[in-house]
mmCIF file of C-alpha atoms in Angstrom:
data_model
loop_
_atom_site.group_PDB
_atom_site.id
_atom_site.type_symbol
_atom_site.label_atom_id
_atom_site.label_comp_id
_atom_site.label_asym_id
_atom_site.label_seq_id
_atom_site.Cartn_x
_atom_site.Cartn_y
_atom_site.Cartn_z
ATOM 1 C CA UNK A 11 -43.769 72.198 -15.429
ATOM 2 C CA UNK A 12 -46.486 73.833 -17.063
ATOM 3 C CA UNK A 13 -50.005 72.337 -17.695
ATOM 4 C CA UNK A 14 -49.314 72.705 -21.873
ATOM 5 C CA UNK A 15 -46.045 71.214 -21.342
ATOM 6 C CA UNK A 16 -47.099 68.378 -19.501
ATOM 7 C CA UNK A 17 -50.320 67.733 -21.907
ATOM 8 C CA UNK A 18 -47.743 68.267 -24.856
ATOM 9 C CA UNK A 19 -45.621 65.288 -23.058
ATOM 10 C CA UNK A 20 -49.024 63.084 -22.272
ATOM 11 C CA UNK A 21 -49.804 63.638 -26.163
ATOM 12 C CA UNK A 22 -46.184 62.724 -27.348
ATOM 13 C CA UNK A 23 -46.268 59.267 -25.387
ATOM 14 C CA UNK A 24 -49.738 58.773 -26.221
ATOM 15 C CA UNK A 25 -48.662 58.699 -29.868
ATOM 16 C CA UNK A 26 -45.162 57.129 -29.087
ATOM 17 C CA UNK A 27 -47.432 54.073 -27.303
ATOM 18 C CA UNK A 28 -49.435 54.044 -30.437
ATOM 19 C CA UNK A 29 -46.630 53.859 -32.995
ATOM 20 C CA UNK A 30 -45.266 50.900 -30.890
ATOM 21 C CA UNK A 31 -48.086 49.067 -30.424
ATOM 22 C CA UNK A 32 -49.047 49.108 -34.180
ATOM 23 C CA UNK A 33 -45.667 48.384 -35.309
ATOM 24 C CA UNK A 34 -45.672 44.971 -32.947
ATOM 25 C CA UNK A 35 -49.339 43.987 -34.534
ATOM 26 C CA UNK A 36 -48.127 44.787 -37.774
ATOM 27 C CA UNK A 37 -45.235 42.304 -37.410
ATOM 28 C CA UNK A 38 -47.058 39.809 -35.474
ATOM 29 C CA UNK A 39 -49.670 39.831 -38.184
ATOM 30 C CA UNK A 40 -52.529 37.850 -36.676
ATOM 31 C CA UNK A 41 -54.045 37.471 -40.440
ATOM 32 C CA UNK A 42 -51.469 37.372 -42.957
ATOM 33 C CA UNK A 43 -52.439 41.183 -44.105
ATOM 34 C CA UNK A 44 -49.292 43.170 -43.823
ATOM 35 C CA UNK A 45 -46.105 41.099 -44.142
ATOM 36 C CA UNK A 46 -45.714 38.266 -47.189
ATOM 37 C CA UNK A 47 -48.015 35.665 -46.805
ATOM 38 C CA UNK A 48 -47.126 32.969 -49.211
ATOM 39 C CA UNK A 49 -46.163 29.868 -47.366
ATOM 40 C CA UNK A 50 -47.013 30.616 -43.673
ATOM 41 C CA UNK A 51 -48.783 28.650 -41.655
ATOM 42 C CA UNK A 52 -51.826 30.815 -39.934
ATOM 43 C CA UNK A 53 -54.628 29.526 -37.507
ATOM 44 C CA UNK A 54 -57.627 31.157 -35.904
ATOM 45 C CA UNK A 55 -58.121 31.405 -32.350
ATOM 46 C CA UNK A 56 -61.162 33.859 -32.038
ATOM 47 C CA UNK A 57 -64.108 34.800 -34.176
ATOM 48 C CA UNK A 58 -64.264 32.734 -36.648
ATOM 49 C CA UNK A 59 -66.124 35.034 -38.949
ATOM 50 C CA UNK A 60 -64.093 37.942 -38.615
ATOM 51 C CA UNK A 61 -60.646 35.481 -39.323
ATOM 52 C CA UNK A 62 -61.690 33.865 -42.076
ATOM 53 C CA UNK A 63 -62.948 37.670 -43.261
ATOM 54 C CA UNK A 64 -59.458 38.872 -43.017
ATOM 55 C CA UNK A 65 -57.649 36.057 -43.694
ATOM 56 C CA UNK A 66 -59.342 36.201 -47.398
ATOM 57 C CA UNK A 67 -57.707 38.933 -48.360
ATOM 58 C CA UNK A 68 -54.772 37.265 -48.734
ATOM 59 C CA UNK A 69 -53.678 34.377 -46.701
ATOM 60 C CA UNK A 70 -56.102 31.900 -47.902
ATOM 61 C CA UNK A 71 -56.127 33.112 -51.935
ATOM 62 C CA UNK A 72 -51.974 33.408 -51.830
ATOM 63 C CA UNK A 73 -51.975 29.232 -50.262
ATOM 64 C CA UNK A 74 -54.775 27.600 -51.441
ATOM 65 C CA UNK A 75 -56.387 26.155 -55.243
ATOM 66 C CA UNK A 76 -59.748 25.281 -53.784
ATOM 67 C CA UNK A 77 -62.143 26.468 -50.809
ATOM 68 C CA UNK A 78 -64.826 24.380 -48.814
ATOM 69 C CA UNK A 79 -67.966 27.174 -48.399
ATOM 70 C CA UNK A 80 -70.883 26.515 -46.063
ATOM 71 C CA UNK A 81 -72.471 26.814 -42.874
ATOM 72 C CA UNK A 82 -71.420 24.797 -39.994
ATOM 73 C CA UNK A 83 -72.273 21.175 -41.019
ATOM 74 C CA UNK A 84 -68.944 21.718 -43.565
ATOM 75 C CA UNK A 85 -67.011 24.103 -41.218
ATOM 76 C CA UNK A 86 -65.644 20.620 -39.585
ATOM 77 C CA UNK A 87 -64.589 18.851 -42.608
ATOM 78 C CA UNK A 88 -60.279 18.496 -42.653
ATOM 79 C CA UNK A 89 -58.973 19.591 -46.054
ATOM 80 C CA UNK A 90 -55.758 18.818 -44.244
ATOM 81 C CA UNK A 91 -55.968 15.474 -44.523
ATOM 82 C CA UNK A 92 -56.336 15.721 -48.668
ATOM 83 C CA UNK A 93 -52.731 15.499 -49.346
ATOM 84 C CA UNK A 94 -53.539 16.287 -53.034
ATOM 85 C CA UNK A 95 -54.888 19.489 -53.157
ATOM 86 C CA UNK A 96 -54.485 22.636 -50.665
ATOM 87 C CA UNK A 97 -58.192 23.642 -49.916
ATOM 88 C CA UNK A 98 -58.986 26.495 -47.699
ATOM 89 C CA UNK A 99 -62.333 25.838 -45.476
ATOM 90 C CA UNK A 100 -64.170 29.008 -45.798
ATOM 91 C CA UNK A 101 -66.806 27.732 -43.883
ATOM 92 C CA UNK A 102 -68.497 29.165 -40.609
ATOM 93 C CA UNK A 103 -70.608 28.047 -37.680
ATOM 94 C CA UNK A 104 -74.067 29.470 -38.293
ATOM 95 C CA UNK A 105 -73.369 31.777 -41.684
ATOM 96 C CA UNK A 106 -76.030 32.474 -44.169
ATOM 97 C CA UNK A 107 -75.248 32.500 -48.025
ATOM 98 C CA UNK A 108 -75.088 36.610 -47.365
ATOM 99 C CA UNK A 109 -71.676 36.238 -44.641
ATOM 100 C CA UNK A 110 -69.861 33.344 -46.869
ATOM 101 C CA UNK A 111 -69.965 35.369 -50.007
ATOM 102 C CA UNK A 112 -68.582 38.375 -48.199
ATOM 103 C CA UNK A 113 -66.135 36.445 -47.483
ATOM 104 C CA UNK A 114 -65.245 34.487 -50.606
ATOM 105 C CA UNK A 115 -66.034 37.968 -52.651
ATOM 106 C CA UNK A 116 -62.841 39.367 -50.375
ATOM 107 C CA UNK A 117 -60.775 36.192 -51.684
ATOM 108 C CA UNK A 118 -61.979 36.777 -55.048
ATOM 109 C CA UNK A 119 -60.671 40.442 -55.081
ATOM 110 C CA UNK A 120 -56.716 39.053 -54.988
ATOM 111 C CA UNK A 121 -56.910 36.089 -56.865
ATOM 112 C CA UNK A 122 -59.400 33.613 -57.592
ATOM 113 C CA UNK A 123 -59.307 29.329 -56.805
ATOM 114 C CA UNK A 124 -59.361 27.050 -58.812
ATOM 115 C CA UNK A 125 -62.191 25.199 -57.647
ATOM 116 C CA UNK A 126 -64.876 25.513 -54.269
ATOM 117 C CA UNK A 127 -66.790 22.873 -52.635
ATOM 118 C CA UNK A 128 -70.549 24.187 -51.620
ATOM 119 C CA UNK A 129 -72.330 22.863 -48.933
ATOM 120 C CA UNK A 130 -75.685 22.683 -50.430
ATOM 121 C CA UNK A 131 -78.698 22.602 -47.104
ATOM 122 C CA UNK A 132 -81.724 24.383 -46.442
ATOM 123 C CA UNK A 133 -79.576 26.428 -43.516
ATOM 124 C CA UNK A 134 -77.324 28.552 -46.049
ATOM 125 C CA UNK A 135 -80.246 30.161 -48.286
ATOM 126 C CA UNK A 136 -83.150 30.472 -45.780
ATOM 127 C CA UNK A 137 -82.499 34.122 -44.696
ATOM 128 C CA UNK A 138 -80.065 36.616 -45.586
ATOM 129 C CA UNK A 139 -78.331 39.672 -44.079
ATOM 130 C CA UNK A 140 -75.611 39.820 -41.497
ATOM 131 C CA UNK A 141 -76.203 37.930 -38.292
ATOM 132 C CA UNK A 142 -73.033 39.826 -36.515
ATOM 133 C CA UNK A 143 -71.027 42.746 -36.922
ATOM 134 C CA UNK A 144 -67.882 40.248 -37.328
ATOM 135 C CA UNK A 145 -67.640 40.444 -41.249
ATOM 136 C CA UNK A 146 -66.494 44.691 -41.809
ATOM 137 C CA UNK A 147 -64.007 46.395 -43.568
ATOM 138 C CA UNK A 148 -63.244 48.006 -40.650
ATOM 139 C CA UNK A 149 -61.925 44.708 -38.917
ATOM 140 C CA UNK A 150 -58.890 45.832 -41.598
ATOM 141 C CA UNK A 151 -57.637 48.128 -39.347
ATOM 142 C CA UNK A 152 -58.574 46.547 -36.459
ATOM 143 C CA UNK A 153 -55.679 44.345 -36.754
ATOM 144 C CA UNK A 154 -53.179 47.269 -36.678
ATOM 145 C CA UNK A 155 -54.757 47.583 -32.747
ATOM 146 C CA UNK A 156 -58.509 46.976 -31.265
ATOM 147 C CA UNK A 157 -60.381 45.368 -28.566
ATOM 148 C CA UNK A 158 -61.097 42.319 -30.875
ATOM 149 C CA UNK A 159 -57.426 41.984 -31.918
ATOM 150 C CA UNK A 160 -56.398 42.341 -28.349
ATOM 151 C CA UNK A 161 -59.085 39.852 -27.088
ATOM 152 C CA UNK A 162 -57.603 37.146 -29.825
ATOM 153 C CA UNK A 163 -54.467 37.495 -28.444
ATOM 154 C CA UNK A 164 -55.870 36.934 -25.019
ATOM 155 C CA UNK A 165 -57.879 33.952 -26.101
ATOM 156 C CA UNK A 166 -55.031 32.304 -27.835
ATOM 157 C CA UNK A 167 -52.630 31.945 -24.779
ATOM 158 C CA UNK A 168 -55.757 30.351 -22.729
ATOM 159 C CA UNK A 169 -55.692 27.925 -25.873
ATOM 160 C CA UNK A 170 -51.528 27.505 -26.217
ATOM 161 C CA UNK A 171 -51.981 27.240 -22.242
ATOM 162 C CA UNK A 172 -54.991 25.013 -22.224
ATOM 163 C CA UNK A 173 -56.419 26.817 -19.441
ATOM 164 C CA UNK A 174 -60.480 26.626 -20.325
ATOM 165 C CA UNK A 175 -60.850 23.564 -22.628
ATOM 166 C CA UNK A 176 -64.337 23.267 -22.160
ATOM 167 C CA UNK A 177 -64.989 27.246 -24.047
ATOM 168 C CA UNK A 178 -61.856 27.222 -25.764
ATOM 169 C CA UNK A 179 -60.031 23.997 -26.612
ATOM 170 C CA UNK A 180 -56.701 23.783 -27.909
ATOM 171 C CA UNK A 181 -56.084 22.968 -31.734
ATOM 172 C CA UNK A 182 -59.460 23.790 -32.211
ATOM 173 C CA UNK A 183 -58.956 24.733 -35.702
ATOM 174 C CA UNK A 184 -55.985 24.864 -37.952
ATOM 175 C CA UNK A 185 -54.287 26.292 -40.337
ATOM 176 C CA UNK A 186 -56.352 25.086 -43.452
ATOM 177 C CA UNK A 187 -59.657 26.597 -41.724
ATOM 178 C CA UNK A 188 -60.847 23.290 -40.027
ATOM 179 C CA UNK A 189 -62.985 23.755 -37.389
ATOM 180 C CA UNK A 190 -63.140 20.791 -34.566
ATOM 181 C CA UNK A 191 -66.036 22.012 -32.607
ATOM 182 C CA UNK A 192 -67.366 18.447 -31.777
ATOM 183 C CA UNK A 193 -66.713 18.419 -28.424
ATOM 184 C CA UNK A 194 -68.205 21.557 -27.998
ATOM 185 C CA UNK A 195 -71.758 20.680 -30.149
ATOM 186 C CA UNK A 196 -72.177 17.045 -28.823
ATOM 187 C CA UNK A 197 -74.260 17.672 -25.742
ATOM 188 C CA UNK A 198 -76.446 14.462 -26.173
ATOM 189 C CA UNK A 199 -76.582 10.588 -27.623
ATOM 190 C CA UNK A 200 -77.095 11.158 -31.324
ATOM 191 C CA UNK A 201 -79.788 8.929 -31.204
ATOM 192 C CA UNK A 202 -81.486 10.995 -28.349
ATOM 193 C CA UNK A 203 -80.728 13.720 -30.376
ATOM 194 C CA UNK A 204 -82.295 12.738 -34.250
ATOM 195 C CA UNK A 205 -85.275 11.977 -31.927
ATOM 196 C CA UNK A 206 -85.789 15.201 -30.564
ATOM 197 C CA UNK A 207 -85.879 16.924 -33.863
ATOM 198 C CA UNK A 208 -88.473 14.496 -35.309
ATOM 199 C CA UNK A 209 -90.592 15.549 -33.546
ATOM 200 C CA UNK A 210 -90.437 19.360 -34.396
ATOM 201 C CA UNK A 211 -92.188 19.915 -37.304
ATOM 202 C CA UNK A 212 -89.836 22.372 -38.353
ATOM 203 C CA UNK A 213 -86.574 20.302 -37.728
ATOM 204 C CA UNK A 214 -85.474 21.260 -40.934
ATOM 205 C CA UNK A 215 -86.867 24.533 -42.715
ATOM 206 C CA UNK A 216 -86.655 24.074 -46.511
ATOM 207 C CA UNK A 217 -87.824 27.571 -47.836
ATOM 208 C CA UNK A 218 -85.537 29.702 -50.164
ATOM 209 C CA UNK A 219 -85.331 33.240 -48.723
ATOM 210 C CA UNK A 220 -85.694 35.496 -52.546
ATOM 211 C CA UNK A 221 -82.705 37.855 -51.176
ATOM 212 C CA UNK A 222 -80.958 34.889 -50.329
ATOM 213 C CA UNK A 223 -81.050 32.990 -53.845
ATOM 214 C CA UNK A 224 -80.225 36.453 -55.847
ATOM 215 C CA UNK A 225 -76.968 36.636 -53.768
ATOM 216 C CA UNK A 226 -76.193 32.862 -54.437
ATOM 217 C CA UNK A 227 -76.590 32.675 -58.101
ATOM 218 C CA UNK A 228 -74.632 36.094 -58.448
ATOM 219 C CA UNK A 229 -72.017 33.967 -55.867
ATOM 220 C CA UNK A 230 -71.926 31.285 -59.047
ATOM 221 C CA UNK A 231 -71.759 33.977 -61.417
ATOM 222 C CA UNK A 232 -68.670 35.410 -60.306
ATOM 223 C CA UNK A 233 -67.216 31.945 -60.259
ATOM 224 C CA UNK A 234 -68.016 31.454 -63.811
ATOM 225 C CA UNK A 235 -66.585 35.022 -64.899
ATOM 226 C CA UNK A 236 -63.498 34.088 -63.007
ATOM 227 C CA UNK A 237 -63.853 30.074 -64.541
ATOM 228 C CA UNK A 238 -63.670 28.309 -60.856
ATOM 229 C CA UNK A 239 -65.207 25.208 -61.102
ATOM 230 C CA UNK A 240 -68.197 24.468 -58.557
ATOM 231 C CA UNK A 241 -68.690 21.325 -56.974
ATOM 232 C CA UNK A 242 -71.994 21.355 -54.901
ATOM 233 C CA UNK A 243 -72.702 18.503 -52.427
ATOM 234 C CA UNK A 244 -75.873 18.342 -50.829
ATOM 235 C CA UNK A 245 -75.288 17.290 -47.050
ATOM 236 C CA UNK A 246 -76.030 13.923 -45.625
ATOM 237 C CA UNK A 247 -78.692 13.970 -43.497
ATOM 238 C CA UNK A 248 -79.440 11.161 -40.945
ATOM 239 C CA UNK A 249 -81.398 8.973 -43.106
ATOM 240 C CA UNK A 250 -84.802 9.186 -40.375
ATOM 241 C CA UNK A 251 -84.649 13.104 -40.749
ATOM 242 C CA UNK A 252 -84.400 12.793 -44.011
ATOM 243 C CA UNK A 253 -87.190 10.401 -44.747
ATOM 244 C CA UNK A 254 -89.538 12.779 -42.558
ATOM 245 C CA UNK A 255 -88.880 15.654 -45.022
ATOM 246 C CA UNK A 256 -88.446 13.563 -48.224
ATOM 247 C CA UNK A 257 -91.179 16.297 -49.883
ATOM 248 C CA UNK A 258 -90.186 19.233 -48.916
ATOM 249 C CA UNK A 259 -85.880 18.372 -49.436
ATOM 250 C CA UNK A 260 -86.491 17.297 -53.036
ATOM 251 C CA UNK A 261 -88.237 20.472 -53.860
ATOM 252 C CA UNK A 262 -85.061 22.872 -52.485
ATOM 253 C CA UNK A 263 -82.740 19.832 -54.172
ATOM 254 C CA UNK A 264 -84.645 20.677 -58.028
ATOM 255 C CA UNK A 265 -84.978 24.574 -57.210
ATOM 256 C CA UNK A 266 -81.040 24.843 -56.188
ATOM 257 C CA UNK A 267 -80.258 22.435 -59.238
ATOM 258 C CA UNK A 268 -81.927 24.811 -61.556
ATOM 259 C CA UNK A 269 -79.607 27.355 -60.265
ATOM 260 C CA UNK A 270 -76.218 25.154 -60.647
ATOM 261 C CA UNK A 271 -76.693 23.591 -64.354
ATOM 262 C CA UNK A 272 -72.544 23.981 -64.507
ATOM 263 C CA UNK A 273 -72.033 23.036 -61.728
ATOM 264 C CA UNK A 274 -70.798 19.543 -60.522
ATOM 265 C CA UNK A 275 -73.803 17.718 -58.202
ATOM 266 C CA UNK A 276 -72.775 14.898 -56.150
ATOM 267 C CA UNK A 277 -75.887 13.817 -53.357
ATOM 268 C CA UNK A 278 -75.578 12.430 -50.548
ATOM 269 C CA UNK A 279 -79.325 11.548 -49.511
ATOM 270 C CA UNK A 280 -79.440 9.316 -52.510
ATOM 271 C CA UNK A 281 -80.173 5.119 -51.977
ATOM 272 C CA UNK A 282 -76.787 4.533 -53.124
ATOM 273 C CA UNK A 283 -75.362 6.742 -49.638
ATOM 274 C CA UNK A 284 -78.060 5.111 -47.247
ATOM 275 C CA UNK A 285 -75.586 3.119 -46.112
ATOM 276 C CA UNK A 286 -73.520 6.214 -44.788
ATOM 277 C CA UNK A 287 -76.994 8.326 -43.803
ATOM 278 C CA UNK A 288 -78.034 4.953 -41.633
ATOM 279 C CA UNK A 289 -74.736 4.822 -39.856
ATOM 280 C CA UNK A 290 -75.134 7.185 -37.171
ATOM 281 C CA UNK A 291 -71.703 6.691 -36.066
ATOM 282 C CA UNK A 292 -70.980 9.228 -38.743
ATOM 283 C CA UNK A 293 -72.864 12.035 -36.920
ATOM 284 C CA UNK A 294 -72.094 14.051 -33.477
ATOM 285 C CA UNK A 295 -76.052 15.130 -33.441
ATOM 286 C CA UNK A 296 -78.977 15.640 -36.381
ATOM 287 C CA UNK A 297 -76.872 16.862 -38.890
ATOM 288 C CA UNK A 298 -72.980 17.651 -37.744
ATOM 289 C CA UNK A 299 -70.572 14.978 -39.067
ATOM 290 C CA UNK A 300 -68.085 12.723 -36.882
ATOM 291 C CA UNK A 301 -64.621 12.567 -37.334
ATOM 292 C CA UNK A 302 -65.162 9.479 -39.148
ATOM 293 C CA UNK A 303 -67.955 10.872 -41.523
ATOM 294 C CA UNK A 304 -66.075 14.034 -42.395
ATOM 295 C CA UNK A 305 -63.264 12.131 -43.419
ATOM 296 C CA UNK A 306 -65.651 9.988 -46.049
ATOM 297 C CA UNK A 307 -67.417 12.703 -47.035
ATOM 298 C CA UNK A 308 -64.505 14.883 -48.407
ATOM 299 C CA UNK A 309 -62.927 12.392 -50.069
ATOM 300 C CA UNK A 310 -65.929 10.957 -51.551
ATOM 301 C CA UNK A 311 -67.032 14.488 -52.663
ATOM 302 C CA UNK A 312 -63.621 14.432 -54.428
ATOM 303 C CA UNK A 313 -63.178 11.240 -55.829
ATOM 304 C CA UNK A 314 -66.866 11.942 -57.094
ATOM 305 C CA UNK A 315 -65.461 15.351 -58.852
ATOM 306 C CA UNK A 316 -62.902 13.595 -60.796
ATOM 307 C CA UNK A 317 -65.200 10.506 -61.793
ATOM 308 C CA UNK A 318 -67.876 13.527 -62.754
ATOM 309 C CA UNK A 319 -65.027 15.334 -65.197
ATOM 310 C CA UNK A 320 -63.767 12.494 -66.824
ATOM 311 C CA UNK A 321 -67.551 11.285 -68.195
#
């Protein structure tokens, strides 16, 4: 055999391997982007950033009215369990206002909710930019074949198989976007915890990054061209964190309010919630909700959003 025919041979199985190997992506279909999507039942198993990225474009707009958006103190609240409505939690662990509205500007593109719950805290408009390379168009064709889509794969038999719980637990999130990580955050007696961070003086930053508001009130503009109704919640903080920072909070609570005159306001570091910020059995650390407190909290925020639209 000659060395052209056997590099013609090498190229035709190269592509042959290719063809293959997209084709069985394609109809696997990891995020809902190339076979119909309505009515399946997807979960994450890697990168949260880059799932919930490409699960936007149509998974989550095709199933769901309503979308929880935030940073990770709302990333473990269970629209699941809210037999009512189908809500999509957008959220992820550590993103800036600047990574959610990529997101939720992909799930805007196909169709957009009906109504979004916002995490309101200092966390999700004190910087702005990417923090990863997770959130890119080019992820798009990265599920066709890719080290990332390969590397999901990989991670989600050690979850079906349960073989590292401790790094990746099984059923850590679901298909509605929940995101258990509580086992995985809760390194210390709450307590011990709140503690610890009272006595940084910059437990909780409260300054609005400039960039970072622009990109948020052109977040609520698009849901007002597109008449989604916005339902901010500011986060319950453990009532002695809260206390520290009284000062500061209430300034970003009137500077984010001037922002959000449409929108629907429920807070939860009011007198009438101390009874729920003094309960630390709703928290895993200074901030991140229990089981038991996430559960409250979206209902409340809900039953709240009704009482607000019938005044």
């Amino acid at each position: 055999m000659t060395a052209r025919k056997f590099l013609l041979r090498c190229t035709l199985v190269v592509i042959l391997l290719t063809v293959v190997l997209v084709a069985i992506n394609a109809y696997v279909d990891l995020y809902g982007l190339f076979r119909p999507v309505k009515g399946r039942s997807i979960s994450i198993y890697s990168d949260e950033r880059t799932s919930k990225y490409l699960l936007a474009h149509r998974y989550v707009p095709e199933n769901f009215e309503g979308y929880i958006l935030g940073p990770s103190l709302s990333a473990n609240l269970n629209p699941k369990l809210i037999t009512e409505h189908k809500i999509y939690n957008l959220s992820m662990m550590g993103a800036n206002i600047t990574e959610q509205k990529a997101v939720v500007d992909q799930a805007l593109q196909h169709k957009a909710p009906q109504f979004v719950l916002v995490c309101l805290h200092p966390y999700l408009t004190h910087d702005h930019g990417m923090k990863t390379g997770m959130i890119n168009p080019k992820e798009y064709y990265g599920a066709l074949g890719s080290m990332s889509l390969y590397k999901t794969y990989a991670i989600r038999f050690i979850r079906d198989h349960n073989l590292m719980p401790g790094k990746y637990p099984p059923n850590q999130f679901n298909d509605y976007g929940y995101n258990f990580y509580d086992k995985i955050l809760q390194v210390m007696p709450v307590e011990e915890k709140i503690q610890e961070q009272l006595k940084r003086p910059d437990a909780i930053k409260t300054e609005i990054d400039s960039v970072a508001m622009t990109e948020f009130v052109a977040l609520l503009q698009a849901f007002r061209e597109k008449n989604v109704k916005v339902i901010g919640y500011f986060h319950p903080l453990p009532f002695p964190l809260f206390d520290k920072f009284r000062g500061p909070l209430g300034e970003y609570k009137q500077k984010m309010l001037a922002v959000m005159p449409n929108a629907r306001i429920v807070d939860f570091n009011t007198p009438e919630y101390e009874f729920f910020t003094k309960d630390l059995s709703n928290y895993i650390d200074h901030g991140h909700l229990s089981e038991k407190g996430q559960q409250y909290l979206l209902r409340e925020i809900l039953t709240q959003a009704d009482m607000l639209r019938q005044r």
